[in-house]
Amino acid sequence: MRAHICFAVAGVLFLACVAAPVAVWSGVTAEQANAAHKRAYDLGEPDVEVIKARLAAGQFGEIEAEYKELLELYFADVNYGWRFEEAYDLFHPDNDMRMEWLDAWVEATGSYMAYGARGLLKKNLGNEARGGAWASDTSKEQFESAGEYHASALEDLMKALDEEPRCLPLYSALFNIAMISGIGFNPDDVVQSVLEIDNRNYQVREDYMRSQLPRWGGSYEKMTEFAKASLAFVDLNPRLLTLAGAIPADAAWYYKREGDLDRAIALYTEALKFGDHVDVLQERAECYVEIDELDKALYKHFGIIGPPSIM
């Protein structure tokens, strides 16, 4: 694990030399990025219980009308990006989504939304089959089960994207499948396809950067260059500034795992200079809890954006 820590530190030093000045060069401040995050969060997310009830009742037309409207809202107003993403993220076993509902939806309409939803549920079931342990602690059977789910998911996702390539939340699943099962498409090609459709997009960029973490075969240098290049579009979407925080946040994650909480807090704080990120705020709050600074844990958890509606 010590090697991981050294590698993480090297990435942070690289960020300090290359990416930090970009935050000034971009002309967008962390406060502006936070205001954009808050606008996105305050638009809320689709009601998963309503979606489930409609699926169970076979009311597929109502779901599709809502999802088609949301796609158009996003392309008219980038602030709908988070709601757009969450509308597809809800097809997850944690939400008690049932495959028979999605099979019935595909059978009834064959729409890109139906195929996309089913592909995402299969992808998430594949992730569960693989588990969250390091590869060295994961059995061959787990990998094989994940691969079967992911291969089937990929078929559904590509049917959906062939019909409607603007359904951007589906592209993030392609990164995930490539990372875990090694099948599908090169993440570099996937993100390029997305940016040709919409260069304002934040969420797919963030998921791409996650696929480029060193532990998944990427590098902090590549992540930094991508975050830096994304700033060319920061005037269209100030949230893009926050991408640069992913590098120190990942280094902080290693320190947190090792129990070096002071260094973890310092690096999470560095990450937040590029704008508040809910996951980073939560990770830093957990560090404060561990060192019995509960007042900071509560305050720091919410950060500049305040308690967003998602919490």
C-alpha atoms as a printed R data frame, in Angstrom:
    type eleno elety resid chain resno       x       y       z
1   ATOM     1    CA   MET     A     1   0.000   0.000   0.000
2   ATOM     2    CA   ARG     A     2   2.948   2.346   0.582
3   ATOM     3    CA   ALA     A     3   3.610   2.368  -3.159
4   ATOM     4    CA   HIS     A     4   0.043   3.517  -3.745
5   ATOM     5    CA   ILE     A     5   0.570   6.380  -1.318
6   ATOM     6    CA   CYS     A     6   3.779   7.501  -3.018
7   ATOM     7    CA   PHE     A     7   2.068   7.403  -6.398
8   ATOM     8    CA   ALA     A     8  -0.819   9.454  -5.021
9   ATOM     9    CA   VAL     A     9   1.552  12.097  -3.693
10  ATOM    10    CA   ALA     A    10   3.296  12.299  -7.057
11  ATOM    11    CA   GLY     A    11  -0.054  13.029  -8.678
12  ATOM    12    CA   VAL     A    12  -0.815  15.818  -6.223
13  ATOM    13    CA   LEU     A    13   2.562  17.446  -6.876
14  ATOM    14    CA   PHE     A    14   1.826  17.296 -10.589
15  ATOM    15    CA   LEU     A    15  -1.560  18.918 -10.018
16  ATOM    16    CA   ALA     A    16   0.012  21.705  -7.982
17  ATOM    17    CA   CYS     A    17   2.445  22.464 -10.807
18  ATOM    18    CA   VAL     A    18   0.045  22.203 -13.731
19  ATOM    19    CA   ALA     A    19  -3.635  22.379 -12.837
20  ATOM    20    CA   ALA     A    20  -3.813  24.871  -9.988
21  ATOM    21    CA   PRO     A    21  -2.952  27.908 -12.151
22  ATOM    22    CA   VAL     A    22  -5.685  26.820 -14.581
23  ATOM    23    CA   ALA     A    23  -8.313  27.637 -11.952
24  ATOM    24    CA   VAL     A    24  -7.223  31.249 -12.230
25  ATOM    25    CA   TRP     A    25  -6.763  31.168 -16.012
26  ATOM    26    CA   SER     A    26 -10.266  29.804 -16.538
27  ATOM    27    CA   GLY     A    27 -11.920  32.951 -15.249
28  ATOM    28    CA   VAL     A    28 -14.379  30.899 -13.196
29  ATOM    29    CA   THR     A    29 -14.106  30.746  -9.414
30  ATOM    30    CA   ALA     A    30 -14.990  27.961  -7.019
31  ATOM    31    CA   GLU     A    31 -17.937  30.051  -5.847
32  ATOM    32    CA   GLN     A    32 -19.285  30.205  -9.411
33  ATOM    33    CA   ALA     A    33 -18.832  26.467  -9.786
34  ATOM    34    CA   ASN     A    34 -20.659  25.934  -6.494
35  ATOM    35    CA   ALA     A    35 -23.536  28.138  -7.598
36  ATOM    36    CA   ALA     A    36 -23.839  26.013 -10.745
37  ATOM    37    CA   HIS     A    37 -23.771  22.788  -8.699
38  ATOM    38    CA   LYS     A    38 -26.497  24.148  -6.456
39  ATOM    39    CA   ARG     A    39 -28.682  25.150  -9.402
40  ATOM    40    CA   ALA     A    40 -28.393  21.596 -10.708
41  ATOM    41    CA   TYR     A    41 -29.122  19.958  -7.341
42  ATOM    42    CA   ASP     A    42 -32.055  22.239  -6.624
43  ATOM    43    CA   LEU     A    43 -33.848  20.987  -9.736
44  ATOM    44    CA   GLY     A    44 -34.210  17.710  -7.846
45  ATOM    45    CA   GLU     A    45 -34.467  14.232  -9.274
46  ATOM    46    CA   PRO     A    46 -37.265  12.010 -10.602
47  ATOM    47    CA   ASP     A    47 -39.277  10.227  -7.932
48  ATOM    48    CA   VAL     A    48 -38.084   6.628  -7.962
49  ATOM    49    CA   GLU     A    49 -41.240   5.380  -6.250
50  ATOM    50    CA   VAL     A    50 -43.421   6.982  -8.915
51  ATOM    51    CA   ILE     A    51 -41.297   5.415 -11.651
52  ATOM    52    CA   LYS     A    52 -41.527   1.999  -9.981
53  ATOM    53    CA   ALA     A    53 -45.299   2.279  -9.616
54  ATOM    54    CA   ARG     A    54 -45.643   3.161 -13.299
55  ATOM    55    CA   LEU     A    55 -43.401   0.267 -14.302
56  ATOM    56    CA   ALA     A    56 -45.384  -2.177 -12.179
57  ATOM    57    CA   ALA     A    57 -48.648  -0.891 -13.708
58  ATOM    58    CA   GLY     A    58 -47.303  -1.016 -17.253
59  ATOM    59    CA   GLN     A    59 -47.669   2.762 -17.662
60  ATOM    60    CA   PHE     A    60 -44.692   2.975 -19.979
61  ATOM    61    CA   GLY     A    61 -46.036   5.874 -22.022
62  ATOM    62    CA   GLU     A    62 -46.049   8.153 -18.969
63  ATOM    63    CA   ILE     A    63 -42.444   7.274 -18.179
64  ATOM    64    CA   GLU     A    64 -41.312   7.837 -21.746
65  ATOM    65    CA   ALA     A    65 -43.060  11.195 -21.968
66  ATOM    66    CA   GLU     A    66 -41.245  12.358 -18.813
67  ATOM    67    CA   TYR     A    67 -37.872  11.069 -20.007
68  ATOM    68    CA   LYS     A    68 -38.199  12.561 -23.492
69  ATOM    69    CA   GLU     A    69 -39.057  15.920 -21.950
70  ATOM    70    CA   LEU     A    70 -36.058  15.681 -19.629
71  ATOM    71    CA   LEU     A    71 -33.686  15.018 -22.513
72  ATOM    72    CA   GLU     A    72 -34.907  18.142 -24.302
73  ATOM    73    CA   LEU     A    73 -34.772  20.192 -21.108
74  ATOM    74    CA   TYR     A    74 -31.137  19.236 -20.617
75  ATOM    75    CA   PHE     A    75 -30.108  20.206 -24.133
76  ATOM    76    CA   ALA     A    76 -31.889  23.529 -23.687
77  ATOM    77    CA   ASP     A    77 -30.480  24.141 -20.183
78  ATOM    78    CA   VAL     A    78 -27.293  22.482 -18.877
79  ATOM    79    CA   ASN     A    79 -28.519  22.924 -15.293
80  ATOM    80    CA   TYR     A    80 -30.730  19.876 -15.856
81  ATOM    81    CA   GLY     A    81 -27.617  17.695 -16.176
82  ATOM    82    CA   TRP     A    82 -27.806  16.224 -12.690
83  ATOM    83    CA   ARG     A    83 -31.532  15.447 -12.943
84  ATOM    84    CA   PHE     A    84 -30.950  13.879 -16.367
85  ATOM    85    CA   GLU     A    85 -28.229  11.638 -14.935
86  ATOM    86    CA   GLU     A    86 -30.262  10.637 -11.879
87  ATOM    87    CA   ALA     A    87 -33.236   9.682 -14.050
88  ATOM    88    CA   TYR     A    88 -31.174   6.791 -15.391
89  ATOM    89    CA   ASP     A    89 -29.108   6.042 -12.291
90  ATOM    90    CA   LEU     A    90 -32.281   4.999 -10.470
91  ATOM    91    CA   PHE     A    91 -32.423   1.715 -12.430
92  ATOM    92    CA   HIS     A    92 -30.443  -0.012  -9.732
93  ATOM    93    CA   PRO     A    93 -31.074  -3.097  -7.558
94  ATOM    94    CA   ASP     A    94 -30.699  -0.889  -4.468
95  ATOM    95    CA   ASN     A    95 -34.005   0.688  -5.537
96  ATOM    96    CA   ASP     A    96 -35.667  -2.723  -5.800
97  ATOM    97    CA   MET     A    97 -35.897  -2.431  -9.570
98  ATOM    98    CA   ARG     A    98 -37.207  -5.648 -11.088
99  ATOM    99    CA   MET     A    99 -35.947  -7.091 -14.330
100 ATOM   100    CA   GLU     A   100 -39.419  -8.351 -15.262
101 ATOM   101    CA   TRP     A   101 -40.712  -4.762 -15.312
102 ATOM   102    CA   LEU     A   102 -37.971  -3.686 -17.695
103 ATOM   103    CA   ASP     A   103 -38.390  -6.785 -19.871
104 ATOM   104    CA   ALA     A   104 -42.081  -5.898 -20.188
105 ATOM   105    CA   TRP     A   105 -41.191  -2.301 -21.077
106 ATOM   106    CA   VAL     A   106 -38.794  -3.420 -23.803
107 ATOM   107    CA   GLU     A   107 -41.412  -5.839 -25.136
108 ATOM   108    CA   ALA     A   108 -44.145  -3.196 -25.100
109 ATOM   109    CA   THR     A   109 -42.379  -0.253 -26.740
110 ATOM   110    CA   GLY     A   110 -38.832  -1.216 -27.735
111 ATOM   111    CA   SER     A   111 -37.823   2.385 -27.095
112 ATOM   112    CA   TYR     A   112 -34.280   3.594 -26.447
113 ATOM   113    CA   MET     A   113 -35.397   4.462 -22.910
114 ATOM   114    CA   ALA     A   114 -36.567   0.906 -22.244
115 ATOM   115    CA   TYR     A   115 -33.380  -0.646 -23.599
116 ATOM   116    CA   GLY     A   116 -31.253   1.907 -21.776
117 ATOM   117    CA   ALA     A   117 -32.975   1.288 -18.449
118 ATOM   118    CA   ARG     A   118 -32.635  -2.478 -18.777
119 ATOM   119    CA   GLY     A   119 -29.004  -2.172 -19.817
120 ATOM   120    CA   LEU     A   120 -28.258  -0.081 -16.745
121 ATOM   121    CA   LEU     A   121 -29.918  -2.557 -14.405
122 ATOM   122    CA   LYS     A   122 -27.897  -5.390 -15.952
123 ATOM   123    CA   LYS     A   123 -24.729  -3.310 -15.616
124 ATOM   124    CA   ASN     A   124 -25.434  -2.697 -11.940
125 ATOM   125    CA   LEU     A   125 -26.208  -6.376 -11.334
126 ATOM   126    CA   GLY     A   126 -22.874  -7.181 -12.946
127 ATOM   127    CA   ASN     A   127 -21.136  -4.776 -10.592
128 ATOM   128    CA   GLU     A   128 -22.790  -6.467  -7.633
129 ATOM   129    CA   ALA     A   129 -21.742  -9.896  -8.911
130 ATOM   130    CA   ARG     A   130 -18.131  -8.736  -9.148
131 ATOM   131    CA   GLY     A   131 -18.164  -7.140  -5.685
132 ATOM   132    CA   GLY     A   132 -16.067  -4.260  -4.414
133 ATOM   133    CA   ALA     A   133 -12.859  -6.019  -3.392
134 ATOM   134    CA   TRP     A   134  -9.479  -5.595  -5.072
135 ATOM   135    CA   ALA     A   135  -9.045  -7.807  -8.143
136 ATOM   136    CA   SER     A   136  -6.624 -10.032  -6.234
137 ATOM   137    CA   ASP     A   137  -9.388 -10.766  -3.713
138 ATOM   138    CA   THR     A   138 -12.076 -11.447  -6.333
139 ATOM   139    CA   SER     A   139 -12.791 -14.975  -7.551
140 ATOM   140    CA   LYS     A   140 -12.841 -16.164 -11.147
141 ATOM   141    CA   GLU     A   141 -16.524 -17.010 -10.726
142 ATOM   142    CA   GLN     A   142 -17.304 -13.446  -9.670
143 ATOM   143    CA   PHE     A   143 -15.551 -12.032 -12.715
144 ATOM   144    CA   GLU     A   144 -17.329 -14.482 -15.013
145 ATOM   145    CA   SER     A   145 -20.739 -13.642 -13.575
146 ATOM   146    CA   ALA     A   146 -20.044  -9.916 -13.919
147 ATOM   147    CA   GLY     A   147 -18.894 -10.425 -17.492
148 ATOM   148    CA   GLU     A   148 -22.105 -12.224 -18.445
149 ATOM   149    CA   TYR     A   149 -24.256  -9.426 -17.056
150 ATOM   150    CA   HIS     A   150 -22.073  -6.783 -18.679
151 ATOM   151    CA   ALA     A   151 -22.089  -8.419 -22.107
152 ATOM   152    CA   SER     A   152 -25.879  -8.500 -22.049
153 ATOM   153    CA   ALA     A   153 -26.001  -4.925 -20.720
154 ATOM   154    CA   LEU     A   154 -23.765  -3.763 -23.556
155 ATOM   155    CA   GLU     A   155 -26.185  -5.145 -26.148
156 ATOM   156    CA   ASP     A   156 -29.088  -3.207 -24.631
157 ATOM   157    CA   LEU     A   157 -27.099  -0.012 -24.194
158 ATOM   158    CA   MET     A   158 -25.896  -0.001 -27.793
159 ATOM   159    CA   LYS     A   159 -29.444  -0.545 -29.074
160 ATOM   160    CA   ALA     A   160 -30.503   2.472 -27.042
161 ATOM   161    CA   LEU     A   161 -27.616   4.669 -28.215
162 ATOM   162    CA   ASP     A   162 -28.075   3.652 -31.849
163 ATOM   163    CA   GLU     A   163 -31.617   5.036 -31.628
164 ATOM   164    CA   GLU     A   164 -30.836   8.111 -29.518
165 ATOM   165    CA   PRO     A   165 -27.143   9.005 -29.239
166 ATOM   166    CA   ARG     A   166 -28.044  12.076 -27.166
167 ATOM   167    CA   CYS     A   167 -29.020   9.898 -24.186
168 ATOM   168    CA   LEU     A   168 -25.776  10.877 -22.503
169 ATOM   169    CA   PRO     A   169 -26.197   9.127 -19.106
170 ATOM   170    CA   LEU     A   170 -25.864   5.767 -20.866
171 ATOM   171    CA   TYR     A   171 -22.289   6.467 -21.958
172 ATOM   172    CA   SER     A   172 -21.075   6.428 -18.360
173 ATOM   173    CA   ALA     A   173 -22.093   2.772 -18.150
174 ATOM   174    CA   LEU     A   174 -19.712   2.008 -21.017
175 ATOM   175    CA   PHE     A   175 -16.787   3.277 -18.926
176 ATOM   176    CA   ASN     A   176 -17.891   1.114 -16.016
177 ATOM   177    CA   ILE     A   177 -18.214  -2.031 -18.126
178 ATOM   178    CA   ALA     A   178 -14.793  -1.481 -19.701
179 ATOM   179    CA   MET     A   179 -13.205  -0.904 -16.276
180 ATOM   180    CA   ILE     A   180 -14.664  -3.973 -14.598
181 ATOM   181    CA   SER     A   181 -15.077  -6.539 -17.359
182 ATOM   182    CA   GLY     A   182 -12.675  -5.261 -20.002
183 ATOM   183    CA   ILE     A   183 -15.250  -5.419 -22.795
184 ATOM   184    CA   GLY     A   184 -16.861  -2.826 -25.003
185 ATOM   185    CA   PHE     A   185 -15.187   0.390 -26.036
186 ATOM   186    CA   ASN     A   186 -12.070   2.379 -25.274
187 ATOM   187    CA   PRO     A   187 -13.081   5.098 -22.766
188 ATOM   188    CA   ASP     A   188 -11.112   7.691 -24.763
189 ATOM   189    CA   ASP     A   189 -13.296   6.993 -27.807
190 ATOM   190    CA   VAL     A   190 -16.472   7.050 -25.730
191 ATOM   191    CA   VAL     A   191 -15.807  10.422 -24.127
192 ATOM   192    CA   GLN     A   192 -14.839  11.911 -27.485
193 ATOM   193    CA   SER     A   193 -18.170  10.765 -28.933
194 ATOM   194    CA   VAL     A   194 -20.017  12.441 -26.071
195 ATOM   195    CA   LEU     A   195 -18.141  15.714 -26.394
196 ATOM   196    CA   GLU     A   196 -18.873  15.847 -30.110
197 ATOM   197    CA   ILE     A   197 -22.559  15.765 -29.162
198 ATOM   198    CA   ASP     A   198 -22.363  18.101 -26.165
199 ATOM   199    CA   ASN     A   199 -19.193  19.825 -25.019
200 ATOM   200    CA   ARG     A   200 -20.940  21.296 -21.940
201 ATOM   201    CA   ASN     A   201 -21.441  17.938 -20.246
202 ATOM   202    CA   TYR     A   202 -20.068  17.519 -16.722
203 ATOM   203    CA   GLN     A   203 -21.227  14.105 -15.538
204 ATOM   204    CA   VAL     A   204 -19.841  11.976 -18.373
205 ATOM   205    CA   ARG     A   205 -16.554  13.841 -18.072
206 ATOM   206    CA   GLU     A   206 -16.457  13.070 -14.346
207 ATOM   207    CA   ASP     A   207 -17.181   9.383 -14.946
208 ATOM   208    CA   TYR     A   208 -14.506   9.263 -17.636
209 ATOM   209    CA   MET     A   209 -11.957  10.694 -15.197
210 ATOM   210    CA   ARG     A   210 -12.909   7.993 -12.688
211 ATOM   211    CA   SER     A   211 -12.105   5.397 -15.362
212 ATOM   212    CA   GLN     A   212  -8.648   6.986 -15.685
213 ATOM   213    CA   LEU     A   213  -7.640   6.627 -12.040
214 ATOM   214    CA   PRO     A   214  -4.230   4.937 -11.626
215 ATOM   215    CA   ARG     A   215  -5.792   1.889  -9.981
216 ATOM   216    CA   TRP     A   216  -7.832   1.354 -13.179
217 ATOM   217    CA   GLY     A   217  -4.821   1.709 -15.451
218 ATOM   218    CA   GLY     A   218  -4.878   5.475 -16.002
219 ATOM   219    CA   SER     A   219  -2.722   8.201 -14.525
220 ATOM   220    CA   TYR     A   220  -3.020  11.477 -12.654
221 ATOM   221    CA   GLU     A   221  -1.175  13.177 -15.513
222 ATOM   222    CA   LYS     A   222  -3.828  12.074 -18.014
223 ATOM   223    CA   MET     A   223  -6.625  13.098 -15.650
224 ATOM   224    CA   THR     A   224  -5.049  16.508 -15.121
225 ATOM   225    CA   GLU     A   225  -4.658  17.152 -18.833
226 ATOM   226    CA   PHE     A   226  -8.285  16.185 -19.429
227 ATOM   227    CA   ALA     A   227  -9.524  18.447 -16.621
228 ATOM   228    CA   LYS     A   228  -7.399  21.265 -18.007
229 ATOM   229    CA   ALA     A   229  -8.765  20.788 -21.540
230 ATOM   230    CA   SER     A   230 -12.329  20.775 -20.193
231 ATOM   231    CA   LEU     A   231 -11.870  24.344 -18.966
232 ATOM   232    CA   ALA     A   232 -12.141  25.545 -22.552
233 ATOM   233    CA   PHE     A   233 -15.901  25.094 -22.054
234 ATOM   234    CA   VAL     A   234 -16.194  26.318 -18.477
235 ATOM   235    CA   ASP     A   235 -18.119  29.431 -19.533
236 ATOM   236    CA   LEU     A   236 -20.842  27.114 -20.852
237 ATOM   237    CA   ASN     A   237 -20.883  25.077 -17.636
238 ATOM   238    CA   PRO     A   238 -18.993  26.371 -14.560
239 ATOM   239    CA   ARG     A   239 -19.280  22.917 -12.952
240 ATOM   240    CA   LEU     A   240 -16.419  21.799 -15.204
241 ATOM   241    CA   LEU     A   241 -13.945  23.573 -12.920
242 ATOM   242    CA   THR     A   242 -14.611  20.956 -10.233
243 ATOM   243    CA   LEU     A   243 -13.174  18.157 -12.382
244 ATOM   244    CA   ALA     A   244  -9.644  19.180 -11.404
245 ATOM   245    CA   GLY     A   245 -10.386  18.315  -7.775
246 ATOM   246    CA   ALA     A   246 -10.567  14.611  -8.618
247 ATOM   247    CA   ILE     A   247  -6.787  14.186  -8.488
248 ATOM   248    CA   PRO     A   248  -6.098  15.419  -4.928
249 ATOM   249    CA   ALA     A   249  -9.375  13.801  -3.804
250 ATOM   250    CA   ASP     A   250  -8.139  10.408  -4.968
251 ATOM   251    CA   ALA     A   251  -4.810  10.882  -3.222
252 ATOM   252    CA   ALA     A   252  -6.752  11.790  -0.078
253 ATOM   253    CA   TRP     A   253  -8.721   8.547  -0.424
254 ATOM   254    CA   TYR     A   254  -5.493   6.546  -0.117
255 ATOM   255    CA   TYR     A   255  -4.408   8.462   2.978
256 ATOM   256    CA   LYS     A   256  -7.849   7.986   4.522
257 ATOM   257    CA   ARG     A   257  -7.593   4.225   3.974
258 ATOM   258    CA   GLU     A   258  -4.199   4.224   5.697
259 ATOM   259    CA   GLY     A   259  -5.509   6.228   8.654
260 ATOM   260    CA   ASP     A   260  -3.435   9.359   7.962
261 ATOM   261    CA   LEU     A   261  -6.440  11.614   8.455
262 ATOM   262    CA   ASP     A   262  -4.603  14.925   8.736
263 ATOM   263    CA   ARG     A   263  -3.091  14.489   5.284
264 ATOM   264    CA   ALA     A   264  -6.391  13.223   3.930
265 ATOM   265    CA   ILE     A   265  -8.198  16.319   5.232
266 ATOM   266    CA   ALA     A   266  -5.553  18.585   3.716
267 ATOM   267    CA   LEU     A   267  -5.881  16.942   0.315
268 ATOM   268    CA   TYR     A   268  -9.684  16.905   0.386
269 ATOM   269    CA   THR     A   269  -9.484  20.616   1.209
270 ATOM   270    CA   GLU     A   270  -7.192  21.108  -1.785
271 ATOM   271    CA   ALA     A   271  -9.710  19.310  -3.985
272 ATOM   272    CA   LEU     A   272 -12.516  21.587  -2.812
273 ATOM   273    CA   LYS     A   273 -10.632  24.665  -4.025
274 ATOM   274    CA   PHE     A   274 -11.992  23.712  -7.448
275 ATOM   275    CA   GLY     A   275 -15.570  23.697  -6.146
276 ATOM   276    CA   ASP     A   276 -17.654  21.637  -3.773
277 ATOM   277    CA   HIS     A   277 -18.287  17.993  -4.588
278 ATOM   278    CA   VAL     A   278 -20.762  16.087  -2.441
279 ATOM   279    CA   ASP     A   279 -18.636  12.912  -2.306
280 ATOM   280    CA   VAL     A   280 -15.507  14.849  -1.340
281 ATOM   281    CA   LEU     A   281 -17.379  16.791   1.323
282 ATOM   282    CA   GLN     A   282 -18.711  13.539   2.757
283 ATOM   283    CA   GLU     A   283 -15.292  11.881   2.765
284 ATOM   284    CA   ARG     A   284 -13.753  14.867   4.528
285 ATOM   285    CA   ALA     A   285 -16.613  14.941   7.045
286 ATOM   286    CA   GLU     A   286 -15.918  11.277   7.867
287 ATOM   287    CA   CYS     A   287 -12.287  12.193   8.564
288 ATOM   288    CA   TYR     A   288 -13.405  14.922  10.951
289 ATOM   289    CA   VAL     A   289 -15.682  12.450  12.732
290 ATOM   290    CA   GLU     A   290 -12.762  10.062  13.162
291 ATOM   291    CA   ILE     A   291 -10.685  12.756  14.903
292 ATOM   292    CA   ASP     A   292 -13.668  13.860  17.032
293 ATOM   293    CA   GLU     A   293 -14.107  17.266  15.416
294 ATOM   294    CA   LEU     A   294 -17.845  16.807  15.044
295 ATOM   295    CA   ASP     A   295 -18.654  20.497  14.606
296 ATOM   296    CA   LYS     A   296 -16.386  20.655  11.564
297 ATOM   297    CA   ALA     A   297 -17.815  17.413  10.271
298 ATOM   298    CA   LEU     A   298 -21.320  18.851  10.131
299 ATOM   299    CA   TYR     A   299 -20.295  22.223   8.739
300 ATOM   300    CA   LYS     A   300 -17.740  20.935   6.277
301 ATOM   301    CA   HIS     A   301 -20.110  18.295   4.964
302 ATOM   302    CA   PHE     A   302 -22.337  20.966   3.483
303 ATOM   303    CA   GLY     A   303 -19.578  23.284   2.311
304 ATOM   304    CA   ILE     A   304 -20.265  26.432   0.343
305 ATOM   305    CA   ILE     A   305 -23.295  25.054  -1.485
306 ATOM   306    CA   GLY     A   306 -25.261  24.534   1.722
307 ATOM   307    CA   PRO     A   307 -27.429  21.460   2.393
308 ATOM   308    CA   PRO     A   308 -28.524  20.492  -1.139
309 ATOM   309    CA   SER     A   309 -31.922  19.013  -1.792
310 ATOM   310    CA   ILE     A   310 -30.389  15.592  -2.459
311 ATOM   311    CA   MET     A   311 -29.401  15.130   1.193
